[in-house]
Coordinates of C-alpha atoms in Angstrom, one line a residue:
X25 CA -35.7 14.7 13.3
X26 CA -36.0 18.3 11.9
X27 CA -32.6 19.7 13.3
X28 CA -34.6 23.1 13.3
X29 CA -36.8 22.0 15.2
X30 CA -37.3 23.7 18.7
X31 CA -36.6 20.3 21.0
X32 CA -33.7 19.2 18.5
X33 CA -32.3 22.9 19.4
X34 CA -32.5 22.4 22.9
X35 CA -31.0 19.2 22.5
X36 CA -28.0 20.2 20.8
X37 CA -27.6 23.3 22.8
X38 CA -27.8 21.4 26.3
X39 CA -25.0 19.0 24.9
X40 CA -22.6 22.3 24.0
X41 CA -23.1 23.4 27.0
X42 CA -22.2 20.3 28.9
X43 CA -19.2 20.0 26.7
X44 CA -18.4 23.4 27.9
X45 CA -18.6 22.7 31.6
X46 CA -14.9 20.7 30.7
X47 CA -13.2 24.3 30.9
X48 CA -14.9 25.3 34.1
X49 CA -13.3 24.4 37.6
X50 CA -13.5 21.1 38.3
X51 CA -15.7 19.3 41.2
X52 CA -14.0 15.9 42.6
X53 CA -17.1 13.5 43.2
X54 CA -14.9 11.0 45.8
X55 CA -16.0 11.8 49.2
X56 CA -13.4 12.9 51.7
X57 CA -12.7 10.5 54.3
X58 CA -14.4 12.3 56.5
X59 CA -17.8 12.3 54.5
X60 CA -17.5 8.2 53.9
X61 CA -17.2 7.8 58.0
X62 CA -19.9 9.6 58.2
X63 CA -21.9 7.5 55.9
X64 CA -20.7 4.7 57.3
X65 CA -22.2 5.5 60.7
X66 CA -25.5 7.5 59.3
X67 CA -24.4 10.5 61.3
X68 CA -26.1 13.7 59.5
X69 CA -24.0 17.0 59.7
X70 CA -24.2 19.8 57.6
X71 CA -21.8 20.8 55.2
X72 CA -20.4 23.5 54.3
X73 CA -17.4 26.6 53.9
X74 CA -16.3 29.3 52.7
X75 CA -18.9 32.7 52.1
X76 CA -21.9 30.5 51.8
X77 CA -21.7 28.8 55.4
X78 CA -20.2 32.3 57.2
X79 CA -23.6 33.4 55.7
X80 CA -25.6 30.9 57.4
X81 CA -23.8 30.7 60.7
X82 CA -24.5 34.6 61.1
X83 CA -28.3 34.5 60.8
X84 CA -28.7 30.7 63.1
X85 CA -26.2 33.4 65.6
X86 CA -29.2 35.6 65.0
X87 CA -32.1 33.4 65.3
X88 CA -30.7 32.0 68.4
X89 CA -29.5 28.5 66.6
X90 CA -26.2 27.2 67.7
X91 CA -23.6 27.1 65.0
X92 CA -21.6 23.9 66.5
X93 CA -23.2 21.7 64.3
X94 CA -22.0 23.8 60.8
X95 CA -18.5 24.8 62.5
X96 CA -17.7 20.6 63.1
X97 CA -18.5 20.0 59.2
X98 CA -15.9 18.7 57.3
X99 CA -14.8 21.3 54.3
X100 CA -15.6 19.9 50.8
X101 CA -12.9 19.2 48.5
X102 CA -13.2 22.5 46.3
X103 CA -12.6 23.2 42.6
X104 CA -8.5 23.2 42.9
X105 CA -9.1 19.6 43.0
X106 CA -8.5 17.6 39.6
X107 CA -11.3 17.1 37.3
X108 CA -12.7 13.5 38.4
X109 CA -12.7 11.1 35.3
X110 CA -13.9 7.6 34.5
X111 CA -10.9 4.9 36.3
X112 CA -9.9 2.9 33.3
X113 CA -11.5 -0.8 34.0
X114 CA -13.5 0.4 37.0
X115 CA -16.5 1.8 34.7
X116 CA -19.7 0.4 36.8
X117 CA -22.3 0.4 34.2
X118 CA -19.3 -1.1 31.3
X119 CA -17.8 -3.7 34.0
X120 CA -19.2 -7.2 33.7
X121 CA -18.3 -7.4 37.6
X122 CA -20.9 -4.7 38.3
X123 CA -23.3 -5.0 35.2
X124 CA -25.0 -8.5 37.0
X125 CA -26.2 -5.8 40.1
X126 CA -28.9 -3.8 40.6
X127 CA -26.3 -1.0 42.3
X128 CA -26.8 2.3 43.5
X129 CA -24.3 4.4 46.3
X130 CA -25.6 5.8 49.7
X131 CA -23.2 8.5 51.5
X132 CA -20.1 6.9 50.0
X133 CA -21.4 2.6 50.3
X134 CA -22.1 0.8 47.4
X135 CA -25.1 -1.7 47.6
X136 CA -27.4 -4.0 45.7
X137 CA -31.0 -3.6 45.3
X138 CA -31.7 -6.4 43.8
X139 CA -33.3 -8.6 47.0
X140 CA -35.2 -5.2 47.8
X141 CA -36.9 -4.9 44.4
X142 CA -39.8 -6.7 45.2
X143 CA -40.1 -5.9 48.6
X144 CA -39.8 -1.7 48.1
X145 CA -42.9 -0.1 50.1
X146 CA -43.2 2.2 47.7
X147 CA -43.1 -0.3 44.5
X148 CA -40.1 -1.3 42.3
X149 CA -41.2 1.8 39.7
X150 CA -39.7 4.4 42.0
X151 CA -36.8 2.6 44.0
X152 CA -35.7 2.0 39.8
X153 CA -34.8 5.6 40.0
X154 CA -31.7 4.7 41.9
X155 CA -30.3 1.9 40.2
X156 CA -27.1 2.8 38.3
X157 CA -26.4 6.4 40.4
X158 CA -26.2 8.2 44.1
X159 CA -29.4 8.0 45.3
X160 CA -28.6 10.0 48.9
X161 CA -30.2 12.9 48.0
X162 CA -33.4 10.6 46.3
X163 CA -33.3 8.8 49.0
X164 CA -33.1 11.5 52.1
X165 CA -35.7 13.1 50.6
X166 CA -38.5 10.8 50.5
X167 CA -38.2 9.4 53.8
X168 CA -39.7 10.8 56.6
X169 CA -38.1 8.5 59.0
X170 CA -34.5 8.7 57.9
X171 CA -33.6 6.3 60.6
X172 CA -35.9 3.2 59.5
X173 CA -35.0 3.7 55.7
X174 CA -31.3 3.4 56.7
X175 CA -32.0 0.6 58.9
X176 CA -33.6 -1.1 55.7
X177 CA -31.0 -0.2 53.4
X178 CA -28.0 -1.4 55.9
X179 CA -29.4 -5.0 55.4
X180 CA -28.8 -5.3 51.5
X181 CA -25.3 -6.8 50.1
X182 CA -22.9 -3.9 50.6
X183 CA -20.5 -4.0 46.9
X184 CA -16.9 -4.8 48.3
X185 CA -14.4 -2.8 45.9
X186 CA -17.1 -1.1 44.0
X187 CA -15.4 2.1 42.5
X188 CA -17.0 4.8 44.2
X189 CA -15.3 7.3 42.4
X190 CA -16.8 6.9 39.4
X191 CA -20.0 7.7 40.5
X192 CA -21.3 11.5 40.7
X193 CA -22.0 12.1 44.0
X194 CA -25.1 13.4 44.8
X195 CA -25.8 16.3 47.2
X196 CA -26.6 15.1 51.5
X197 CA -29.9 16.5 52.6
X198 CA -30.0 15.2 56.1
X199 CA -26.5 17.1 56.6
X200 CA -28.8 20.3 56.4
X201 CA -30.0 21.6 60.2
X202 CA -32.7 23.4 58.8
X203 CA -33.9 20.3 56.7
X204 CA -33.7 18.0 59.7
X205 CA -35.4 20.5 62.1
X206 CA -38.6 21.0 59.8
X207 CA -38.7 17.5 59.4
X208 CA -38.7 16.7 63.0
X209 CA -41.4 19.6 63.5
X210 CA -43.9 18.3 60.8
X211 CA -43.6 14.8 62.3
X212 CA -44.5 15.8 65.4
X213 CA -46.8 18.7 64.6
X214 CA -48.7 18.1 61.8
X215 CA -48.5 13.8 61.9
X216 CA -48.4 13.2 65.6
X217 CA -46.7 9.8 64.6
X218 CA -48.8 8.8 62.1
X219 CA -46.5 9.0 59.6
X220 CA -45.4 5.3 60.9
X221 CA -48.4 4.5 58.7
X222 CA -48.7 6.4 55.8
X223 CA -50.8 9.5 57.2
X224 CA -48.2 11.6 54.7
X225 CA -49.7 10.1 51.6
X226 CA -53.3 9.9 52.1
X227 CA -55.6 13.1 52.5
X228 CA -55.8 14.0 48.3
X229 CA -58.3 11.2 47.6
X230 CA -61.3 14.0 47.3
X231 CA -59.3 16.1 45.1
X232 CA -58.3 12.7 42.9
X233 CA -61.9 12.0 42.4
X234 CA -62.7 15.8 41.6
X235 CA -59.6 15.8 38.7
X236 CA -60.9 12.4 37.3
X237 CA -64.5 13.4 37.4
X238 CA -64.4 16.8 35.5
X239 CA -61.8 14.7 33.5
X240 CA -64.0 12.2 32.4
X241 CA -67.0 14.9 31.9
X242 CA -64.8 17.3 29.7
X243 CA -63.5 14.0 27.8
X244 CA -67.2 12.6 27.0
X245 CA -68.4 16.6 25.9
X246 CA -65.6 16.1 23.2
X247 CA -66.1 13.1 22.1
X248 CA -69.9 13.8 21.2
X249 CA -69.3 17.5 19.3
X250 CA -65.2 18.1 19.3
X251 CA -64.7 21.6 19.0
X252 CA -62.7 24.9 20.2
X253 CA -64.8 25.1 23.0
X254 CA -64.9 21.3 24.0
X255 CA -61.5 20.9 23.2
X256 CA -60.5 24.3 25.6
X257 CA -62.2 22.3 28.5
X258 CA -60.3 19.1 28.0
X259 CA -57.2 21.0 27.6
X260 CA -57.6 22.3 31.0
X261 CA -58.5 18.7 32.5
X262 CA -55.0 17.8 30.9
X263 CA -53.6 20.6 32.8
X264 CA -55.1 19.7 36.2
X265 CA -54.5 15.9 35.7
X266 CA -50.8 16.8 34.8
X267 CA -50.7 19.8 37.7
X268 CA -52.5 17.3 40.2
X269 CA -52.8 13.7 39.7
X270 CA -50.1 12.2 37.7
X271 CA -47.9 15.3 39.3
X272 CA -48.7 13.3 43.3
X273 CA -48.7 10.0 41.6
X274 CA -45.6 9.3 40.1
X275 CA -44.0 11.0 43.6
X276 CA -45.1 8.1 45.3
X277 CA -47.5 10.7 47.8
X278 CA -51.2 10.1 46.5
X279 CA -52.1 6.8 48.1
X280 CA -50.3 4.5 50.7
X281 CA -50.5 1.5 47.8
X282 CA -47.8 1.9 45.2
X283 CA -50.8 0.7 42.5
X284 CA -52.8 3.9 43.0
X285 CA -49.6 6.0 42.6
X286 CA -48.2 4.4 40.0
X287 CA -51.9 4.3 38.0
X288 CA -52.1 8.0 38.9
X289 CA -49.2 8.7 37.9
X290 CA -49.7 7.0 34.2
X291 CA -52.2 9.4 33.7
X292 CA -49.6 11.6 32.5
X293 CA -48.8 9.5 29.6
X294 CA -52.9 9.7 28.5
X295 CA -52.7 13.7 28.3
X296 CA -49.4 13.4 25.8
X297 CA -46.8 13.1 28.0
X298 CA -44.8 10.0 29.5
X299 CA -44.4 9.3 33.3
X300 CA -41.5 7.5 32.6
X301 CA -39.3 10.8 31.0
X302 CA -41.0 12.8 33.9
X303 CA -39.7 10.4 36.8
X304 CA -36.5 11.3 35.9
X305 CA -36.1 14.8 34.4
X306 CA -38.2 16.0 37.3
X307 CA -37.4 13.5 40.1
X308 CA -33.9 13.0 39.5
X309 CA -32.8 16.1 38.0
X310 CA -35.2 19.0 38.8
X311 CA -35.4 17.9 42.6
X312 CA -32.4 17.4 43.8
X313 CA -30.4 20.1 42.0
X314 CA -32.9 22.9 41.9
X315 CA -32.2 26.2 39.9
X316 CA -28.3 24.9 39.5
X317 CA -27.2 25.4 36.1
X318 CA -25.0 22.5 35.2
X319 CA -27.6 19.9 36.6
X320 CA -31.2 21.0 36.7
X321 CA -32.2 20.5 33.2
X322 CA -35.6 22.9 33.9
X323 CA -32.8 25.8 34.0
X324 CA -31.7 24.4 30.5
X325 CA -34.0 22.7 28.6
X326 CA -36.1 25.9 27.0
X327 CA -32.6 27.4 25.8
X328 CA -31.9 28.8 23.4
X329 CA -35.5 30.2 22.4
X330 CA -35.7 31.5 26.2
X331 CA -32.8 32.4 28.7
X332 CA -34.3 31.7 32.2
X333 CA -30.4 32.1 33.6
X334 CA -27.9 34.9 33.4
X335 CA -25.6 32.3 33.8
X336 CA -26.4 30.9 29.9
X337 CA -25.1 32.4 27.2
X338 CA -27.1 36.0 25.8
X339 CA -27.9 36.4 22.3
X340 CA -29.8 39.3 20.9
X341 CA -33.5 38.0 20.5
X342 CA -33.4 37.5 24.1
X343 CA -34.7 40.9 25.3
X344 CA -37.5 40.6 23.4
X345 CA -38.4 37.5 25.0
X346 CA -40.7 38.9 28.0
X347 CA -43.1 39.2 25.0
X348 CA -42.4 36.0 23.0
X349 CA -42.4 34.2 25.5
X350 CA -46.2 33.5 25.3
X351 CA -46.3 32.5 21.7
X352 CA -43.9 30.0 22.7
X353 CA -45.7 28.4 25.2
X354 CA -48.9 26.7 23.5
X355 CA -46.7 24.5 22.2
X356 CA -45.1 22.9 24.8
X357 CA -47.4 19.5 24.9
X358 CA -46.1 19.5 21.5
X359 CA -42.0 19.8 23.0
X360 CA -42.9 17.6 25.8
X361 CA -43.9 14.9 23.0
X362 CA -41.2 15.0 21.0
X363 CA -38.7 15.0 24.3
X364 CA -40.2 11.5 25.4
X365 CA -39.6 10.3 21.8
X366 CA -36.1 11.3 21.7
X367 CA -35.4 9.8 25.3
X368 CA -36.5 6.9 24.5
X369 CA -34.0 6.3 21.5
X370 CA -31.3 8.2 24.1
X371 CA -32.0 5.8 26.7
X372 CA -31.3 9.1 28.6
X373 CA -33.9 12.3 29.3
X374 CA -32.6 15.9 29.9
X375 CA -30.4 15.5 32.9
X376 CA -30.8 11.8 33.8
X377 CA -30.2 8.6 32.0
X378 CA -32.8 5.7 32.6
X379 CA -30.5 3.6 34.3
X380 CA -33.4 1.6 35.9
X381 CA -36.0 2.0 33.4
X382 CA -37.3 -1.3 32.8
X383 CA -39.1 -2.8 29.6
X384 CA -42.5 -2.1 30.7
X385 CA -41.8 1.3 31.6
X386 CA -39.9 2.2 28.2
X387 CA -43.0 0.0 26.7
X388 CA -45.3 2.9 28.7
X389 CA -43.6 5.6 26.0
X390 CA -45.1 3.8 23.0
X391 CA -48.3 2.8 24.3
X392 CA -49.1 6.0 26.2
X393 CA -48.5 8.5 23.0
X394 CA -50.9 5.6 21.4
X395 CA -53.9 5.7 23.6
X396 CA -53.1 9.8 23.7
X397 CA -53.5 10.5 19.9
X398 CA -56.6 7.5 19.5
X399 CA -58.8 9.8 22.1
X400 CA -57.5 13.4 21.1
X401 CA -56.6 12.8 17.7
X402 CA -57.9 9.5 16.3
X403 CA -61.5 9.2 17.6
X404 CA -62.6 12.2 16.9
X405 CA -61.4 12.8 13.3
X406 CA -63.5 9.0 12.7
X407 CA -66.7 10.4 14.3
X408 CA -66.4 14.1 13.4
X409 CA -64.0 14.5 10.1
X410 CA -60.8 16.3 10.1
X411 CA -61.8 20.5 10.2
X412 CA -63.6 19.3 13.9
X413 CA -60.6 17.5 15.2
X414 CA -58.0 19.9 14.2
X415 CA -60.1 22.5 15.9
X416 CA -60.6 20.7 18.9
X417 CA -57.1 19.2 19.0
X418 CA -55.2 22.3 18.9
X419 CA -57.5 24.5 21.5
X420 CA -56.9 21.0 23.5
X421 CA -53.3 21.4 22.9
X422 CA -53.0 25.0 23.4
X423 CA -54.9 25.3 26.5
X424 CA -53.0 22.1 28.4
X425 CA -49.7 24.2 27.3
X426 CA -50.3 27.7 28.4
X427 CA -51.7 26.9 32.0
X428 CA -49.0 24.3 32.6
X429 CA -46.1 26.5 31.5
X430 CA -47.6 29.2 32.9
X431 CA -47.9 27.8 36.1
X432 CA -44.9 26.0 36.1
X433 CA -42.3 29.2 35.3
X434 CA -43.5 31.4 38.1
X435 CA -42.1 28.4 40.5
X436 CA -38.3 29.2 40.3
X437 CA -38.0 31.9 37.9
X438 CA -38.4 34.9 40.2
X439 CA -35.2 36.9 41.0
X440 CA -35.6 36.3 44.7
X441 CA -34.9 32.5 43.2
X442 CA -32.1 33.4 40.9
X443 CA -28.5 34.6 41.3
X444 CA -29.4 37.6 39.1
X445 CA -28.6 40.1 41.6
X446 CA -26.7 40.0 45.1
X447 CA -28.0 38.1 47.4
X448 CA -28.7 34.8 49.4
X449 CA -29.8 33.0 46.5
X450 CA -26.3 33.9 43.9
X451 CA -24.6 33.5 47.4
X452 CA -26.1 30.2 47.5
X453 CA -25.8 29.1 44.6
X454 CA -23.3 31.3 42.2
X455 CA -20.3 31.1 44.9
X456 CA -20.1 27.7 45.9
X457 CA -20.1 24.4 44.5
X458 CA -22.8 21.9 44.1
X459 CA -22.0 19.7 47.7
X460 CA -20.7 22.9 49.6
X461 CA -24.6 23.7 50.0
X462 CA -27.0 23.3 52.6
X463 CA -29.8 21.6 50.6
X464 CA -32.8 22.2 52.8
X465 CA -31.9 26.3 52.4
X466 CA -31.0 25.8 48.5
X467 CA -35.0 24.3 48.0
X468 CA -36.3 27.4 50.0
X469 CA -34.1 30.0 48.2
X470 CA -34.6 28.7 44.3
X471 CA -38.1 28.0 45.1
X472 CA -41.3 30.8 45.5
X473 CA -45.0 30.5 46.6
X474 CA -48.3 32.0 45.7
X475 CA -51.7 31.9 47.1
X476 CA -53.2 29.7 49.6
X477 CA -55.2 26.6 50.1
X478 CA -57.8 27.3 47.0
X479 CA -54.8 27.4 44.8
X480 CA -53.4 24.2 46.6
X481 CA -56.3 22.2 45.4
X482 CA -56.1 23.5 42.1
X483 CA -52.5 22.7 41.7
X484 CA -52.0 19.8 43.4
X485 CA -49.5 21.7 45.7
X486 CA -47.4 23.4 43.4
X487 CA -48.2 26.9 44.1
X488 CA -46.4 26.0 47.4
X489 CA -43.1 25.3 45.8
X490 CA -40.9 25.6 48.5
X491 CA -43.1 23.2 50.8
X492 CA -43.3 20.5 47.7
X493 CA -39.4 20.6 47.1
X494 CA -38.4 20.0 50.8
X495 CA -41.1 17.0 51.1
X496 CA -41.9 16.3 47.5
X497 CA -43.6 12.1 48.8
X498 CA -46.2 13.9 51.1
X499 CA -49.3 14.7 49.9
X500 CA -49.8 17.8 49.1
X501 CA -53.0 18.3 51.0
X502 CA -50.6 18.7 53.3
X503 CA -48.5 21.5 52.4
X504 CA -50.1 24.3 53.9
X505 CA -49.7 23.1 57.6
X506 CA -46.4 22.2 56.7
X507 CA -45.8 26.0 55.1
X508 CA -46.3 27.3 58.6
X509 CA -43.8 25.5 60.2
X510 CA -41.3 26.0 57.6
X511 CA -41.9 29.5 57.1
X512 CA -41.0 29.7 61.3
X513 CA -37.7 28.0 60.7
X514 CA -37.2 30.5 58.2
X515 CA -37.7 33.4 59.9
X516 CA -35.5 32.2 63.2
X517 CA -32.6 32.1 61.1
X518 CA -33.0 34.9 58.5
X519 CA -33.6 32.6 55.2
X520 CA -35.5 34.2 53.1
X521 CA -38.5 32.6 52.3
X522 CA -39.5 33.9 48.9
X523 CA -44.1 34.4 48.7
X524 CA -46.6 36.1 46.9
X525 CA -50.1 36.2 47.6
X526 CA -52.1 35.5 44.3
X527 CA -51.2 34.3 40.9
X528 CA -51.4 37.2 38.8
X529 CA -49.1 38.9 41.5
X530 CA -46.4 36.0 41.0
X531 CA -47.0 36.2 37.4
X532 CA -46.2 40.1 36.5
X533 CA -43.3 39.4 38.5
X534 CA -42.2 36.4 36.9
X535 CA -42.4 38.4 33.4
X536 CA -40.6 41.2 34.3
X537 CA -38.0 38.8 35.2
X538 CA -37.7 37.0 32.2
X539 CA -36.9 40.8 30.8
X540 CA -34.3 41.2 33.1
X541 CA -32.6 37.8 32.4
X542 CA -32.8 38.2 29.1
X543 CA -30.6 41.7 29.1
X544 CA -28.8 40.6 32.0
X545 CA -24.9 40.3 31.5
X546 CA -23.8 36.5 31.1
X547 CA -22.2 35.5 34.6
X548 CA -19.7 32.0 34.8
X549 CA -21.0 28.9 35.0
X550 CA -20.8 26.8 38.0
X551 CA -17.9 26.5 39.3
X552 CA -18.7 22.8 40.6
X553 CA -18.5 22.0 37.2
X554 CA -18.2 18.0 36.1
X555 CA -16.0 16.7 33.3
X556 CA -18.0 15.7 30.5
X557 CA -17.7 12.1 31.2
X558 CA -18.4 12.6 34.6
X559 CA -21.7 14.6 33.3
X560 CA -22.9 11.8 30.8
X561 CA -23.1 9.5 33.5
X562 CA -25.9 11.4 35.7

């Protein structure tokens, strides 16, 4: 690889900066005792102390909420604690003792997957996402009833002397109040039960067959006369296939039949990107550790062309990059490429290594960016000659890119999202470590909406951010029942709940944000930092 190149850059950038997370207060990753009886017993109680959870118990006092539940938490080991490191001959993914398991860790328990594989509701290709790491906040997440997953899960081989401390622990959704309470509330309000039987992941068929149909049109218009104007309008099909389809798919939350998700969900990999690399920059990084600098590698993964975070490091070019910005972004099918490529030699994508990735999976890489440049690049050039598909391929490229990025950025880079000024959000997440926080409020504070149902449909549920991250295996048809329920919880205990009403609006917000972060004055890391053997192994 061109070590000038932008994705290289990132590369090398992101691994500095993990290296540097050694020198920042240290996060222990063994749960107290406390936290494994709790696990033990499948008892959910938020966590939480310090600023943060004083903050929270004053506006439930306000909304009327009791704050019993927060004042019997258990504090969190905080960062006096000593820098957790690798027990030497207890390594889980080194040990021959542990290698011959499928093994992941719930709330403090090690167990084996492997009789489950098969059997997974949701297919093998999504319950592979927790081999090899804590999968509580994976596994909390998608489930809308907590208490027959756990049931399930209680029946595999539990890992006698597994060492959990070796493991990075993830954060505890169903500890949250708030989380637990919507739940409950869309259940019963917006279900009525059927949940029991897949009613969350149906509803989006109509939508699927409007993506695939314009899909196929834009494709066949190309294929007869590629050009800037044919190749515009499959570039936009890529961008509502990867918005919609694939986005739904590879969550598990456009059909009930693991099949149709996972097909969807390939469909990524046809429009140049890999669903493989997705599932776990997006699933298991993105998700569950949303707008957190050390682990959410969307916070880190454009730096250092583009500083989405006062909390990375400022250089000079920066404050010109409210308006560079959008020469950057065309080429970001381009970045996404060359990511899968490197990730697959890595065995590891930004902020997550492939610890269940499969053959066939890893073989999706190869055979996806195959079938991607025959139709866009291959085809085209034998029917039409080389001028037509470089024309084509690049207003293809170009237009996937910009609406994609564009519509991506807006989600979390807002400063109602960001600790860039005082607030709920830095209080949330600048001034207290990684497990210290109430997960249901940090995917409501990082995250911001815009527009309604139309944009909805369009974006497969991505313009309701907030809604997607709290319930990201429901359909997104969904979402905008479930925003009124959430946005109620919100407002009875004082979180904000961050919305605008259009696009554009979202948008001109969203750029003069990226001109504030990029003169903004650099602010510490996380303190919940991770030792950098601690971080490799995410």
């Amino acid at each position: 690889s061109d070590p000038t190149s932008p994705h290289v850059l990132f590369i090398c950038v992101s691994e500095v900066m993990l290296l540097s997370s050694a020198h920042s207060p240290a996060l222990t990753a063994r749960p107290s005792p406390q936290v494994v009886c709790r696990a033990q017993h499948s008892v959910a109680r938020p966590q939480g102390n310090g600023r943060s959870s004083r903050l929270y118990i004053r506006r439930q006092q306000r909304g009327g909420v009791a704050t019993q539940v927060l004042q019997e938490s258990a504090p969190v080991q905080t960062s006096t604690t000593q820098t957790p490191t690798i027990p030497e001959g207890g390594d889980p993914w080194e040990d021959p003792k542990w290698q011959q398991y499928k093994w992941t860790v719930y709330r403090g328990v090690a167990y084996d997957l492997t009789p489950y594989m098969a059997r997974h509701p949701g297919g093998s290709w999504l319950i592979n996402l927790a081999i090899g790491r804590d999968c509580t906040a994976l596994f909390e997440s998608y489930h809308l009833r907590p208490e027959v997953s756990v049931a399930h899960l209680k029946r595999l081989p539990v890992l006698e002397g597994f060492p959990i401390e070796a493991v990075p622990r993830s954060p505890y959704p169903n500890d949250s109040e708030f989380y637990n309470t919507v739940r409950e509330r869309v259940k019963r309000e917006v279900f009525k039960g059927g949940e029991a039987k897949g009613a969350h992941r149906t509803g989006s068929e109509g939508a699927a067959l409007a993506v695939i149909g314009y899909s196929a049109l834009s494709y066949a218009l190309y294929a007869m006369d590629t050009n800037v104007l044919t190749g515009t309008l499959l570039g936009l099909a890529g961008a509502w296939i990867g918005l919609t389809i694939q986005h739904c798919g590879n969550h598990g939350a456009m059909s009930t039949k693991p099949w149709v998700n996972q097909l969807m969900g390939l469909t990524d990999d046809l429009t140049g990107g890999s669903s493989l690399m997705w599932r776990y920059h997006h699933q298991v990084s993105h998700h569950i550790h949303c707008n957190d600098d050390a682990f959410d590698e969307d916070v880190i993964n454009a730096f250092p062309i583009l500083r989405f975070d006062a909390r990375q490091p400022r250089y000079w070019y920066h404050q010109y990059q409210h308006i560079y910005m959008w020469i950057t972004f065309p080429f970001l099918n381009l970045a996404f490429q060359a990511g899968d490529i490197q990730g697959l030699f890595d065995n590891r994508t930004v902020g997550a290594t492939l610890y269940g990735a499969t053959p066939f999976e890893k073989a999706t890489v190869i055979l996806g960016k195959l079938a991607h440049y025959g139709l866009v690049y291959a085809l085209p050039f034998f029917l039409h000659g080389g001028s037509s598909m470089l024309s084509g391929a690049a207003a293809y490229v170009f237009a996937q890119s910009i609406v994609l990025a564009a519509t991506f950025a807006v989600s979390h880079n807002v400063p109602e999202a960001k600790p860039i000024d005082e607030g709920p959000t830095r209080e949330a997440l600048y001034k207290n470590h990684t497990l210290e926080r109430d997960w249901g409020v940090q995917q409501v504070l990082t995250s911001a909406n815009w527009g309604g149902v139309i944009g909805n449909f369009m974006t497969g549920g991505l313009n309701l951010q907030i809604e997607h991250h709290l319930f990201p295996a429901i359909s997104f048809m969904h979402y905008p029942a479930i925003a009124e329920i959430v946005k109620d919880e919100c407002e009875k205990r004082g979180i904000l709940y961050n919305s605008y009403a259009t696009l554009p609006e979202i948008t001109a917000r969203f750029q003069r944000y990226m001109r504030e972060a990029g003169t903004a004055e650099e602010q510490p890391l996380n303190k919940g930092g991770m030792s950098p053997a601690m971080m490799a192994k995410l």
